[in-house]
PDB file of C-alpha atoms in Angstrom:
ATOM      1  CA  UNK A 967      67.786  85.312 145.329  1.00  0.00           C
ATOM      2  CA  UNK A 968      70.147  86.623 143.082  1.00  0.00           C
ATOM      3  CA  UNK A 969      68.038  89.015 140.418  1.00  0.00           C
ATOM      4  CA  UNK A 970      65.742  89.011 142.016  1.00  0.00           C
ATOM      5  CA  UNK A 971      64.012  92.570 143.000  1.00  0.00           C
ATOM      6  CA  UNK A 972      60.414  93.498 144.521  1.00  0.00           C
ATOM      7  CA  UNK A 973      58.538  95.489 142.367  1.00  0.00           C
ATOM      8  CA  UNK A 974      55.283  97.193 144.322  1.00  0.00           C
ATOM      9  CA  UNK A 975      51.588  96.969 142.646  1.00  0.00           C
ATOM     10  CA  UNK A 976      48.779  98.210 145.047  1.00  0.00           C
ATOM     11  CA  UNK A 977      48.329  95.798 148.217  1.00  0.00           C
ATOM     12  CA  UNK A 978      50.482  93.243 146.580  1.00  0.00           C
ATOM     13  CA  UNK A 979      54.096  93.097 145.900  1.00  0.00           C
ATOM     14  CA  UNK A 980      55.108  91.573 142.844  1.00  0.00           C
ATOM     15  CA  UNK A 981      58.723  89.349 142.683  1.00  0.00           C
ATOM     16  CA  UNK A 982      60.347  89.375 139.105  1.00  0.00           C
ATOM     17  CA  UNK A 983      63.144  86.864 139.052  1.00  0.00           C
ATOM     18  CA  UNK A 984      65.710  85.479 136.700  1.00  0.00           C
ATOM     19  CA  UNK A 985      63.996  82.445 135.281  1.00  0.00           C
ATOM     20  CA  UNK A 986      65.602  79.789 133.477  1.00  0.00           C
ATOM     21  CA  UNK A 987      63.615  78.806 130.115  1.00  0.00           C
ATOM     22  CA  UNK A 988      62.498  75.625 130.011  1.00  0.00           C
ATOM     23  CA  UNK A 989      62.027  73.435 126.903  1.00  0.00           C
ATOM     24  CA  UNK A 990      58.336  73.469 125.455  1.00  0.00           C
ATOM     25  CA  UNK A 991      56.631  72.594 121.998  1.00  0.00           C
ATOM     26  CA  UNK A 992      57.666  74.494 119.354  1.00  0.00           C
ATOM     27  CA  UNK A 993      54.695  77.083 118.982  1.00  0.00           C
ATOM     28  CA  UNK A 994      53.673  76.553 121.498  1.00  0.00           C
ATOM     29  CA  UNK A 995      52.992  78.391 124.995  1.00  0.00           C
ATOM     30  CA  UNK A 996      55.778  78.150 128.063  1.00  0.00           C
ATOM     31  CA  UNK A 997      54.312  76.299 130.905  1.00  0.00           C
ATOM     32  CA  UNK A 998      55.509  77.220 134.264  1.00  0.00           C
ATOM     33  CA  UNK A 999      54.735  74.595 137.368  1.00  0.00           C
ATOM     34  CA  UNK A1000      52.648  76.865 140.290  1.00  0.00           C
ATOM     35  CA  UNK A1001      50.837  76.470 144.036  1.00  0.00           C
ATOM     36  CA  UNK A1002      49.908  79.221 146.011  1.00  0.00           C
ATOM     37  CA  UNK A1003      51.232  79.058 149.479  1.00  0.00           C
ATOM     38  CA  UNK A1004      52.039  80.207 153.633  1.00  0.00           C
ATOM     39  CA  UNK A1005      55.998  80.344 153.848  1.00  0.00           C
ATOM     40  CA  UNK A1006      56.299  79.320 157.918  1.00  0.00           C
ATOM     41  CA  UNK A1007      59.195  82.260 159.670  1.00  0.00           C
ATOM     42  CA  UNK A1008      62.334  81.019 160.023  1.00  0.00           C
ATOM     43  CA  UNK A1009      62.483  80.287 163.912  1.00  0.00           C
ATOM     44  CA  UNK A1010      59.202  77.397 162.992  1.00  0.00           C
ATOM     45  CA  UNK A1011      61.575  75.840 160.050  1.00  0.00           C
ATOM     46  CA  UNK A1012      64.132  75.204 162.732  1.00  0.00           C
ATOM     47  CA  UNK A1013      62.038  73.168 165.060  1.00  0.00           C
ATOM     48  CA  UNK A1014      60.393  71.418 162.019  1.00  0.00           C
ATOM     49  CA  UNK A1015      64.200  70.806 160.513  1.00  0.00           C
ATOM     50  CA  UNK A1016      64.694  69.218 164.497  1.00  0.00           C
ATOM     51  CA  UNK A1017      61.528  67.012 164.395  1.00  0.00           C
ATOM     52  CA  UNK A1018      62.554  66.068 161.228  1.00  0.00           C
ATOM     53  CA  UNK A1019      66.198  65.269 162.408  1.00  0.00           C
ATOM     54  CA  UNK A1020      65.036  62.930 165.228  1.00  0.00           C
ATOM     55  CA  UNK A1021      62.789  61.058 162.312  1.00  0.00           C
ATOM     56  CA  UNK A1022      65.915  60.559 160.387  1.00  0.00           C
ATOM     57  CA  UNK A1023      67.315  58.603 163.030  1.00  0.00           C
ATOM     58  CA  UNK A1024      63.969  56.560 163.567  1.00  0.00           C
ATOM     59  CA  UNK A1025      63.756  55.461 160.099  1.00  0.00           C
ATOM     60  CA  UNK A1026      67.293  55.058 159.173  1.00  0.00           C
ATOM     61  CA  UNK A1027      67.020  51.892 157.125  1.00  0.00           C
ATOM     62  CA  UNK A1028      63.857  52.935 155.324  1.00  0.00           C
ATOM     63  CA  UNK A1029      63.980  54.739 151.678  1.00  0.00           C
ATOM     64  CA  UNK A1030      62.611  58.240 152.256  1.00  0.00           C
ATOM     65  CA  UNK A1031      63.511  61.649 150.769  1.00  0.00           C
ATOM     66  CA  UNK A1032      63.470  64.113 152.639  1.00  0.00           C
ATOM     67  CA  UNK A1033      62.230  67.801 152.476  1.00  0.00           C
ATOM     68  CA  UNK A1034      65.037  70.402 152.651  1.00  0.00           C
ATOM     69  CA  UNK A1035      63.261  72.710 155.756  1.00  0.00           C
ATOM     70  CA  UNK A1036      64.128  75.439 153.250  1.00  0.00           C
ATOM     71  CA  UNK A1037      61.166  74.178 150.759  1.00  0.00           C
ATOM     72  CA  UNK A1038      58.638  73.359 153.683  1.00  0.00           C
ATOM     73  CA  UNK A1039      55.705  75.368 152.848  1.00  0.00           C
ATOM     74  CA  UNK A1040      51.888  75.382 153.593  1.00  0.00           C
ATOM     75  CA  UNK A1041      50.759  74.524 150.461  1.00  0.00           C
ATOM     76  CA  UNK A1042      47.372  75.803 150.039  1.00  0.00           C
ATOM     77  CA  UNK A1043      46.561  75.509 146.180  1.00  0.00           C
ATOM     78  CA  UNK A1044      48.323  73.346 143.762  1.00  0.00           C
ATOM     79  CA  UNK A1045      47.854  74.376 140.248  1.00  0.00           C
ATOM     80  CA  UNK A1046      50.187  72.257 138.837  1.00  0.00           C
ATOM     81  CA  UNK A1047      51.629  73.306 134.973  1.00  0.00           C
ATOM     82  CA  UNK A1048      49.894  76.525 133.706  1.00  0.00           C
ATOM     83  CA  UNK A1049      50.884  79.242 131.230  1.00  0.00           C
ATOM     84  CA  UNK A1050      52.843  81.528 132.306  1.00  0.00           C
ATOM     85  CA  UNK A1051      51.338  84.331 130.556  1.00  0.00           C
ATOM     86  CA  UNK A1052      48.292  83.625 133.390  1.00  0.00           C
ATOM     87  CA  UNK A1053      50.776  83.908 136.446  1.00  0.00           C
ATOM     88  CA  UNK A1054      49.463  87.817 136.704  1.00  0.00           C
ATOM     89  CA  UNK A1055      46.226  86.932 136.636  1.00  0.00           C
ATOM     90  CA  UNK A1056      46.084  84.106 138.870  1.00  0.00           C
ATOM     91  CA  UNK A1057      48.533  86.713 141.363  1.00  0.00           C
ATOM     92  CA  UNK A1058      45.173  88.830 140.961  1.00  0.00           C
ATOM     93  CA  UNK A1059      42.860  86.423 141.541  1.00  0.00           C
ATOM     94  CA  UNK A1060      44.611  85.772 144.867  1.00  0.00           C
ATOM     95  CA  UNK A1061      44.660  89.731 145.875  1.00  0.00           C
ATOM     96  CA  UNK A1062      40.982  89.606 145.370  1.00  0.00           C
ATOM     97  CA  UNK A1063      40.674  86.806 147.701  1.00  0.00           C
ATOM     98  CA  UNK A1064      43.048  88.303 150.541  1.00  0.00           C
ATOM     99  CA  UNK A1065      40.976  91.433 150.506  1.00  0.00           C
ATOM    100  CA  UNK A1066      38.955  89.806 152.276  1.00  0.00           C
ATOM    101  CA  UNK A1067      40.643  87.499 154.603  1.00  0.00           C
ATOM    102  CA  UNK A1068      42.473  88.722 158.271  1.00  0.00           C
ATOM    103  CA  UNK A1069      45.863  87.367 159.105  1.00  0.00           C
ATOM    104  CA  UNK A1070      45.831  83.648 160.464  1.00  0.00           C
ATOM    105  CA  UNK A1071      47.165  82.671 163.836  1.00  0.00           C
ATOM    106  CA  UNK A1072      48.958  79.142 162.219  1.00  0.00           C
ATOM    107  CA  UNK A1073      49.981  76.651 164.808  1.00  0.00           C
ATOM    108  CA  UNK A1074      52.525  73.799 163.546  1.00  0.00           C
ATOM    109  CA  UNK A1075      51.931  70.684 166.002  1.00  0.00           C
ATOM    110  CA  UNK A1076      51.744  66.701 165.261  1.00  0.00           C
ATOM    111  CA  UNK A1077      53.400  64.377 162.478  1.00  0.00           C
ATOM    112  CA  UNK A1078      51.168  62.974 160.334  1.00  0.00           C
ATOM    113  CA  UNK A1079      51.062  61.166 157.154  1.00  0.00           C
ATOM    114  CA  UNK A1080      49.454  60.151 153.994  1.00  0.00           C
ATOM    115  CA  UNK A1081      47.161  58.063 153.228  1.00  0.00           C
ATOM    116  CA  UNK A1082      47.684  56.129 156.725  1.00  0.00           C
ATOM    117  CA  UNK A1083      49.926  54.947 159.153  1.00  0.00           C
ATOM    118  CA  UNK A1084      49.650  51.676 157.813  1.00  0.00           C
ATOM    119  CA  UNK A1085      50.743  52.591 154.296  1.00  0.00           C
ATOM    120  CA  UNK A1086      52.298  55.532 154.793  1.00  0.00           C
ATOM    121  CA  UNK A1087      53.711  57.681 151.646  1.00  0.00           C
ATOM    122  CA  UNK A1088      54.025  61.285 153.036  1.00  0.00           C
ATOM    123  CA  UNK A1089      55.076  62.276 155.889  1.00  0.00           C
ATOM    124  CA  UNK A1090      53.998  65.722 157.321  1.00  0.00           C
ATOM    125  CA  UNK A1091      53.435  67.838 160.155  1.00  0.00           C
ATOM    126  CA  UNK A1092      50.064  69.696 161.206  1.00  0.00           C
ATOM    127  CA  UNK A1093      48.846  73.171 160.466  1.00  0.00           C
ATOM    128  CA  UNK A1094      45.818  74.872 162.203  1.00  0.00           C
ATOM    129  CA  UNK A1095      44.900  77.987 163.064  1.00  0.00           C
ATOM    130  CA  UNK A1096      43.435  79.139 166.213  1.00  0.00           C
ATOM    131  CA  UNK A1097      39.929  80.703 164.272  1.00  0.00           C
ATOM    132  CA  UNK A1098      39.350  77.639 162.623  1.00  0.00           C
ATOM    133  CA  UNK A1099      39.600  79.878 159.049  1.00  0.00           C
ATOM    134  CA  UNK A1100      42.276  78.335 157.425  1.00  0.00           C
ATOM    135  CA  UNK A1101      39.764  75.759 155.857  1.00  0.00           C
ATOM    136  CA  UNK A1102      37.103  78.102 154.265  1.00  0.00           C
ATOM    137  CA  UNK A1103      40.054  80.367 152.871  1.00  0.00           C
ATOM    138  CA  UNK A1104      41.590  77.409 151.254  1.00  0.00           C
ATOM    139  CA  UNK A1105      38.049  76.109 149.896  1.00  0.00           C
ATOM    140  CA  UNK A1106      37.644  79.914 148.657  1.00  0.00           C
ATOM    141  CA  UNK A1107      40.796  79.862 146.897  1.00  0.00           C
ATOM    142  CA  UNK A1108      40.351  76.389 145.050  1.00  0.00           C
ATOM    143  CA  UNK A1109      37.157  78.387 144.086  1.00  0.00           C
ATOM    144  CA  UNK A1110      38.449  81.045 142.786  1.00  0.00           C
ATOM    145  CA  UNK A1111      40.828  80.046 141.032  1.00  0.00           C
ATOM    146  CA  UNK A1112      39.371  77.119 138.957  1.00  0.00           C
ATOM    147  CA  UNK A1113      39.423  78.572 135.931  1.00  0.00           C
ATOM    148  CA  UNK A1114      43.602  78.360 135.724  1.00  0.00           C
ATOM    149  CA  UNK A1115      43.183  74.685 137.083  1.00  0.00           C
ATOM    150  CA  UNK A1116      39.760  73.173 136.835  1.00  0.00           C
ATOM    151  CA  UNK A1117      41.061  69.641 138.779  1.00  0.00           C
ATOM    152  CA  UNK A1118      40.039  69.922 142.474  1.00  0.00           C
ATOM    153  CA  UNK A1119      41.926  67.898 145.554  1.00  0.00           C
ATOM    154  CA  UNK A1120      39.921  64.581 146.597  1.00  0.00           C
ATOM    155  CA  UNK A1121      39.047  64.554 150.270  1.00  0.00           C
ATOM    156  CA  UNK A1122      38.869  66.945 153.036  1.00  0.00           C
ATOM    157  CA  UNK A1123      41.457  70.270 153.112  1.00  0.00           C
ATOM    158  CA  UNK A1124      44.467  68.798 155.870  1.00  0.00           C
ATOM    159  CA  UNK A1125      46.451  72.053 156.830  1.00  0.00           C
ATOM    160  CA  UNK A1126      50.079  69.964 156.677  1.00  0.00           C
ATOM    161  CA  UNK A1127      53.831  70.951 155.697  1.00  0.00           C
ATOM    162  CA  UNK A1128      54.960  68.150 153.585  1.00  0.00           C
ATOM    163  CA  UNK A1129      58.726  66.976 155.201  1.00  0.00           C
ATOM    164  CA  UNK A1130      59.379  63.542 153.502  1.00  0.00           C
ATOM    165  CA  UNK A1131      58.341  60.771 150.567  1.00  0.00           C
ATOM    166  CA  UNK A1132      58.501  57.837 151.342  1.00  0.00           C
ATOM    167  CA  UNK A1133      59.553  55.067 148.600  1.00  0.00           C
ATOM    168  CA  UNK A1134      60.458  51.897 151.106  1.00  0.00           C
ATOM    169  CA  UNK A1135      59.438  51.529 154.685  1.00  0.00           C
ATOM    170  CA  UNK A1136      61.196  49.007 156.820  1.00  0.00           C
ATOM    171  CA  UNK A1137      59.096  46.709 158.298  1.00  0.00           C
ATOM    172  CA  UNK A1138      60.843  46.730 161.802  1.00  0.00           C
ATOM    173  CA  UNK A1139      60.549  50.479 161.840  1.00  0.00           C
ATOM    174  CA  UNK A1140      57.447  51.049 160.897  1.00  0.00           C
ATOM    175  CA  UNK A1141      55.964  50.123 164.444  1.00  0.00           C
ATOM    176  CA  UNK A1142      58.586  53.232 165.732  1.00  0.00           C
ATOM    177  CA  UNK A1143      57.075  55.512 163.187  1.00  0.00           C
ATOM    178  CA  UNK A1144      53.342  54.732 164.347  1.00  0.00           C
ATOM    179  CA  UNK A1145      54.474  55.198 167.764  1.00  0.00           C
ATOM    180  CA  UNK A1146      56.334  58.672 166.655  1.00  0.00           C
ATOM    181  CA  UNK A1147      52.692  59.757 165.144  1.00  0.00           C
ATOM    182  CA  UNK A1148      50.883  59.027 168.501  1.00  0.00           C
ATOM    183  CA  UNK A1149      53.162  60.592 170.854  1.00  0.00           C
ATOM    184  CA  UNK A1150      53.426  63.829 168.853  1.00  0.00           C
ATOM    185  CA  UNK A1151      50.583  64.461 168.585  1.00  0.00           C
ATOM    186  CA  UNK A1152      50.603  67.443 171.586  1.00  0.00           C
ATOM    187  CA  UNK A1153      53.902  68.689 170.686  1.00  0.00           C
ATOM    188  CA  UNK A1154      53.559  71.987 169.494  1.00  0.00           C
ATOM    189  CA  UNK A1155      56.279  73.442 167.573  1.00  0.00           C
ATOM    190  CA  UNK A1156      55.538  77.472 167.342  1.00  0.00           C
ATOM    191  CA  UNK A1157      52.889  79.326 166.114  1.00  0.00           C
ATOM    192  CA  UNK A1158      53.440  82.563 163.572  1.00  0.00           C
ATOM    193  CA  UNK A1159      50.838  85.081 161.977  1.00  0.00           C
ATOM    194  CA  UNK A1160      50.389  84.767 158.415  1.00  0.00           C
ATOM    195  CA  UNK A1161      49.957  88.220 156.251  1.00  0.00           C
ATOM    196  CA  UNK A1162      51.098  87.344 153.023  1.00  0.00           C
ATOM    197  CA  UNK A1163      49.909  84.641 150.010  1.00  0.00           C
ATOM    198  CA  UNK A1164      52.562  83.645 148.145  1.00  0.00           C
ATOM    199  CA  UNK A1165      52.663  82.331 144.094  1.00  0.00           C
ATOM    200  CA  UNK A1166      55.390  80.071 143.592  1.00  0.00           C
ATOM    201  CA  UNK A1167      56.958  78.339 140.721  1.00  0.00           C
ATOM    202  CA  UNK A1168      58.344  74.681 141.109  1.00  0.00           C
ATOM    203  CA  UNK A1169      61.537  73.868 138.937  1.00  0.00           C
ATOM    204  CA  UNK A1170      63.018  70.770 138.311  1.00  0.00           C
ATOM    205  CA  UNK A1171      67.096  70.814 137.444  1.00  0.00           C
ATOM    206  CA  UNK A1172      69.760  67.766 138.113  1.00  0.00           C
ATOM    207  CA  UNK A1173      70.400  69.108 141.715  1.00  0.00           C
ATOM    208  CA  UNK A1174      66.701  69.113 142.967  1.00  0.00           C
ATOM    209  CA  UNK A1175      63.880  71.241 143.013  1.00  0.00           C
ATOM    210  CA  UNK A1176      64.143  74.719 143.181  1.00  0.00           C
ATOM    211  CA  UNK A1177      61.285  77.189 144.437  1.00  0.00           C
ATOM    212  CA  UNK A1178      60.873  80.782 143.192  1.00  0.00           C
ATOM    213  CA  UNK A1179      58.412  83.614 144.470  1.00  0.00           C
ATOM    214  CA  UNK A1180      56.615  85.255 141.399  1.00  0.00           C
ATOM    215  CA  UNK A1181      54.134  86.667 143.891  1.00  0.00           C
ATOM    216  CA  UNK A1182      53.511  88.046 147.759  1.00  0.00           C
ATOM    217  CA  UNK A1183      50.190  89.522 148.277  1.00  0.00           C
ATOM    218  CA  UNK A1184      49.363  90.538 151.489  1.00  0.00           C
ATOM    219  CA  UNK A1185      46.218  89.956 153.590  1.00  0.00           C
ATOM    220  CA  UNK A1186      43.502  92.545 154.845  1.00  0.00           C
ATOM    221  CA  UNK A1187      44.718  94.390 157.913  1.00  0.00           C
ATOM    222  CA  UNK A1188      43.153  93.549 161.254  1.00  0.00           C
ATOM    223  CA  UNK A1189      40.120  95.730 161.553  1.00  0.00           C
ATOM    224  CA  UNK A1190      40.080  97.266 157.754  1.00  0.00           C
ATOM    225  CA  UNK A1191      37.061  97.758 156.244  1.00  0.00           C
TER     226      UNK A1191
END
């Protein structure tokens, strides 16, 4: 991005960007919108952006917005508004924690959706990784970093990169998109090795969301003590 430079710190490597200021209470502390995240390699976004293409044409008449496969990320920690004077320390927090994780061998495979194919509001596609890891280093980041947002997700962790909303499903097509689920459900659409963490920031302008790196903190080399 444009100002945007990478500024070394240990293991990690920090991102200092150009940040528009957003309004806040007079007095009070700036707020900045974070989740900690995988970003998939380029070559996975493509077949996602495909998948995603074909489920266009499926659900034509329905009301969904979609993802841009630009913004698909494996969100791991959402820690919603936060000050930003913390983002450091939660960047810390998170080099603590990849200390002691390996890379992950992620797999993307299967549409899915949220809560269920009969009322279906998100639409996604599946994230796993061949260890089974991914799970315990997600439950080990909510832990450590409750402090900077005590509210924990409901439910069992879903490894999933988030590719629509949906505000009105058609009726007709939602028998095709039930169908879509089942019959994906082997099709695996590339696999990458995940070595960094990322901190993000979420902004909101009248063109659509816009996501920024304010962190990239790498994870424990294969075989380091």
């Amino acid at each position: 991005m444009p100002g945007e430079r990478r500024v070394p710190n240990g293991r990690g490597v920090f991102v200092q960007t150009q940040l528009t200021q957003e309004p806040h209470l007079a007095g009070g502390p700036e707020c900045w919108r974070l989740f900690i995240a995988f970003d998939p390699p380029p070559g996975v976004k493509a077949r996602m952006a495909a998948s995603q293409t074909r489920l266009k044409r499926e659900l034509a008449r329905s009301r969904i917005s979609w993802v841009r496969p630009e913004q698909f990320h494996l969100t791991l920690r959402f820690l919603g508004e936060i000050e930003a004077s913390l983002a450091a320390e939660v960047a810390a927090a998170m080099e603590r924690l990849c200390r002691e994780q390996a890379p992950l061998r992620l797999r993307v495979a299967g549409i899915g959706c949220f809560p269920d194919p009969r009322r279906p509001r998100v639409i996604w596609i599946g994230v796993t990784d061949t260890e089974s890891q991914l799970p315990d280093f997600q439950s080990r980041l909510e832990a450590g970093t409750t402090r900077f947002s005590p509210g924990k997700a409901g439910g069992r962790f879903t490894g999933h990169l988030t590719i629509a909303r949906i505000r009105r499903l058609d009726h007709h097509e939602a028998v095709g998109f039930a169908e879509c689920i089942e019959q994906s459900a082997a099709e695996i659409l590339g696999e990458w090795l995940a070595t960094e963490l990322l901190l993000m920031r979420s902004q909101f302008f009248a063109g659509g969301v816009r996501h920024s790196i304010l962190a990239a903190i790498r994870l424990r080399a294969a075989g380091a003590d």
